[in-house]
Amino acid sequence: MTQDTTKSVAIGDEVTKTFHTILVLDFGSQYSHLIVRRLREINIYAEMLPCTQKISELKFKPAGVILSGGPYSVYDDGAPHADLAIFDLNVPILGICYGMQEIAWINGKGVSRGEKREYGPANINVKSNSCPLFEGMDNSRVWMSHHDKLTELPEGFEAVATTGNTPFAGIAHKSKPIYGIQFHPEVTHTVQGKRLLSNFAVNICHAPQNWTMENFIENAIKRIRATVGPTAEAIGAVSGGVDSSVAAKLMKEAIGDRFHAIFVDNGLMRKNEAVQVKKALDDGLGINLVVVNAEDEFLDNLKGITDPEKKRKAIGYTFIHVFERVAKSIKPKDGSNIEYLLQGTLYPDVIESVSFKGPSQTIKSHHNVGGLIDNMQLKLIEPLRELFKDEVRHLGELLGLPEDLVWRHPFPGPGIGIRVLGEVTKKQVEIAREADYVFIDEIRKAGLYRQISQAFACLLPVRSVGVMGDQRMYEQVIALRAIETVDFMTADWFVFDASFLKRVASRIVNEVIGVSRVTYDITSKPPATVEWE
Ligand code: GLN
């Protein structure tokens, strides 16, 4: 899908009308998104925009503004600077690290390179407890990550917290609600960081703590109704994953049968998954669902391909083809049109597209992996655009999705297609699927499913000798992978009991014909990735 033919409906703007919003201006820090995370955790709605955001073009009036950290030095030519109009909004402002240096730079320029850089823990001393930003906080450990420092107090400011290294670990304007801190309250290493952000958002900005999924549901349904209107219809692909299922359920709640979910069974799903998806979405949640069995088409298009990138492309292309065909066969009721395409875009994708990548680089435009349908002229509807994954899961629970679906491990779009290394054939898929089923079954029985972030089996196209029943075997190898991770950016392998691994290996070689050997992957990410491909 190209951006010009399919315009995204900015229904996200509506959220800021219902929920008081803290605006986080991103100066490119690796931690910026965590500021939004922490605020959401205390039920405050926050949104991140690049530091270059023009305030006159803002679609909402924020309850407060936070300036994030960043890798630049405020005094450098070409360093990013905030639109000075943030000060005319007359709302509280908090600068974090670069953000504080920015406030100082604007108010007198007392910033320069420090003699030593400070990276890691420091102890702050809270000067006076009259500063509302530090209310209820005592001397505690904070996390620093900077080289530049304030050399003097900007005009009109006073110091409210210090460390051994700086007399200006926290500053506050004497008469206006403008604050700066040298440390990072958004990282968990700052012991009282959440308290500080809560002091800012709740006590200083007076933002009500009403950002809950309970409140969000009502708001989301209203927005969908307002967007789609009384007659238009919408379609969307469901995959059996939590995001598309939650999005589909919201659509069903909002517009009932005018939403058509399409589930393309590519033959590369986990065991029984296609049946379960149908049962959960159609029978269970009453979503208007079309299931298409396209296994043969996918396998045909995968014939002879061994390169993982080419496999992904072939699978993606076949998906678009099938989806489009099915979508066109859906005939809405008289007088209405299919106008909208649902996508389960989440906030991390949005953050990725709005985060500030530096003065010389263009900011990446947003695109969702769906990449669908060039010529159908559909408008995108993305009701989960504001949500983080754990918020989506919570929403799923509230909407009555089965627990199994809400907590399902992530599964790549191309499915088992990339877990069969080498050529993908029906037989190879079958072997990988059966082995995966045994592994997951044992994980569930051991009560480990929720502790593990993702687990699966993949099939290696190498042969290895074994003996079974006195007969020589020369069969393939299964590699098991199970990881623990918070954000999937880095991951570690899960430590199973030896007895567990023994049980799984024994079941796989006994139950899955075509496998003579089982290995367990003990590589972390990085350097390895989660999937083998
Ligand atoms: N680049 C600035 C410095 O070195 C700000 C760092 C930051 O915001 N973490 O001090």
mmCIF file of C-alpha atoms and ligand atoms in Angstrom, residues 69-73 96-98 101 113 145-148 184, ligand 1:
data_model
loop_
_atom_site.group_PDB
_atom_site.id
_atom_site.type_symbol
_atom_site.label_atom_id
_atom_site.label_comp_id
_atom_site.label_asym_id
_atom_site.label_seq_id
_atom_site.Cartn_x
_atom_site.Cartn_y
_atom_site.Cartn_z
ATOM 1 C CA GLY A 69 17.185 13.912 26.741
ATOM 2 C CA GLY A 70 19.187 13.731 23.560
ATOM 3 C CA PRO A 71 22.616 12.931 22.167
ATOM 4 C CA TYR A 72 23.397 16.478 21.004
ATOM 5 C CA SER A 73 24.989 19.454 22.742
ATOM 6 C CA ILE A 96 15.209 16.084 31.384
ATOM 7 C CA CYS A 97 18.983 16.173 30.799
ATOM 8 C CA TYR A 98 19.269 17.666 27.283
ATOM 9 C CA GLN A 101 20.163 22.087 29.124
ATOM 10 C CA ARG A 113 31.121 20.511 28.247
ATOM 11 C CA SER A 145 23.885 9.942 31.344
ATOM 12 C CA HIS A 146 25.554 13.157 30.240
ATOM 13 C CA HIS A 147 28.768 14.983 29.425
ATOM 14 C CA ASP A 148 27.519 18.578 29.236
ATOM 15 C CA HIS A 184 16.666 10.421 34.006
HETATM 16 N N1 GLN B 1 24.084 15.275 25.034
HETATM 17 C C1 GLN B 1 23.873 15.936 26.294
HETATM 18 C C2 GLN B 1 25.013 15.678 27.259
HETATM 19 O O1 GLN B 1 25.959 15.024 26.956
HETATM 20 C C3 GLN B 1 22.572 15.458 26.897
HETATM 21 C C4 GLN B 1 22.592 14.011 27.289
HETATM 22 C C5 GLN B 1 21.247 13.472 27.635
HETATM 23 O O2 GLN B 1 20.225 14.098 27.431
HETATM 24 N N2 GLN B 1 21.214 12.260 28.154
HETATM 25 O O3 GLN B 1 24.998 16.162 28.362
#
